[in-house]
C-alpha cells in the first residue's frame, strides 16, 4: 500500500477525503516520499476506525491550529473554531483603538488556551510590555492550556507575552489589584441552550458539555447566562476606557446588546463572523 492508496482506502471508509489526508499526514508526516510501513498503516487504520465511531478528528489527531498557534487537544477542552479566530480579530481591532501603553488582557474561559496564546504571540512585538491572563473553571482544561503555553513559549521564544493561568469562575480568581485595570476582556463562553444539546451532531456532543451549554439569560434568552455573567463581571475589572469582546450565537445578538446597554456599557454592537452571522459582541466603557 502506498500513500495514495492508503488515502483512497481511508477516504472510502470515512466518506471524507480531507479527513483521510489529515490522518495520513499525521501518521506519515507531510513528506510524500516517506515510506509507508506496516506499523503506519495499522496506526492510520486505527485512527480512521476511531473517527468512524464518532470521535472528532481534532481529538484523534491530538492537535489543531488556531491562528498563530498549534494547540494540543483532548476531550477536556473545546475544539477551537474558526468563528473564534474571527472574534480575536475583532478584539485586536479594539485593542488598536484603545492603544494602551502596557495592555492587560484576559481570556475568560480559556479551554485549550486558544485565545490567550494566540494573543500572546500576536501582540508581543507591538506591545512588549503587555500581559495576558487566562481563566477557566475546569482544572482539566487549565492543565491542557498550561501544556500548550509551555509549547508556545518554547516555539516563539522571546516574542511572546507572559501568560498567567487562574482557576475560577470567569474573572473572579484574578488578583484583586487588577480590578479596574484590564484593557480587554475576551471570552468565548458556553452559549448553547440546554434544549439544543440533544440535537447537536454526535461528534460535537463528544466535546465537554460544560464548555458548550449555558443556562438561559435573566431575560429568558436561551443559553445567554454565561455571556451575561462575563459582561457583568467585566464591568468591575475593565479599565476606563476598556472593552469586552464576547462570542455568542447569532440569535442572541439583539438581546445581548440590550442587556449590555442596561448594565451601563457606553457602546454595544455585534460584529459578524466570516459567514456574515452576528458573532462578536463588542461592549465598551469610556
Ligand atoms: C466554549 S469553551 C471556549 C474555550 C476556548 N476559549 C476556545 O475558544 O476554544 C468555554 C470555556 O469556558 C469554561 N467555563 C465554563 N464555565 C466557566 C466558569 N464559570 N468560569 C470560567 N470558565 C468557565 C469551560 O471550561 C470552557 O473551557
Coordinates of C-alpha atoms and ligand atoms in Angstrom, one line a residue, residues 78 80 84 107 109-112 114-115 135-138 141 168-170 188-190 210-211, ligand 1:
X78 CA -13.4 22.6 23.3
X80 CA -11.1 25.8 18.8
X84 CA -13.4 32.3 17.4
X107 CA -9.2 35.4 28.1
X109 CA -12.8 30.5 29.9
X110 CA -9.6 29.7 28.0
X111 CA -10.1 26.0 27.3
X112 CA -7.1 24.9 25.3
X114 CA -6.5 29.3 22.1
X115 CA -7.4 32.9 22.5
X135 CA -9.0 31.7 33.4
X136 CA -11.1 28.6 33.5
X137 CA -13.3 26.8 35.9
X138 CA -12.2 23.4 34.7
X141 CA -8.8 22.5 30.8
X168 CA -12.0 30.2 39.0
X169 CA -15.4 31.5 38.0
X170 CA -14.7 33.8 34.9
X188 CA -15.9 32.5 24.2
X189 CA -18.2 31.3 26.9
X190 CA -20.7 28.4 26.6
X210 CA -19.8 22.4 30.4
X211 CA -17.8 24.1 27.6
Ligands
LIG1 C1 -16.8 27.5 24.6 S1 -15.4 27.0 25.6 C2 -14.2 28.1 24.9 C3 -12.8 27.6 25.0 C4 -11.7 28.4 24.3 N1 -11.7 29.8 24.8 C5 -12.0 28.5 22.8 O1 -12.5 29.5 22.3 O2 -11.7 27.4 22.2 C6 -15.9 27.7 27.1 C7 -14.8 27.5 28.2 O3 -15.4 28.2 29.4 C8 -15.1 27.4 30.5 N2 -16.0 27.7 31.6 C9 -17.3 27.3 31.7 N3 -17.9 27.8 32.8 C10 -16.9 28.6 33.4 C11 -16.9 29.5 34.5 N4 -18.0 29.6 35.3 N5 -15.8 30.2 34.8 C12 -14.7 30.1 34.0 N6 -14.6 29.3 32.9 C13 -15.7 28.6 32.6 C14 -15.2 26.0 30.0 O4 -14.5 25.1 30.9 C15 -14.6 26.1 28.6 O5 -13.2 25.9 28.7

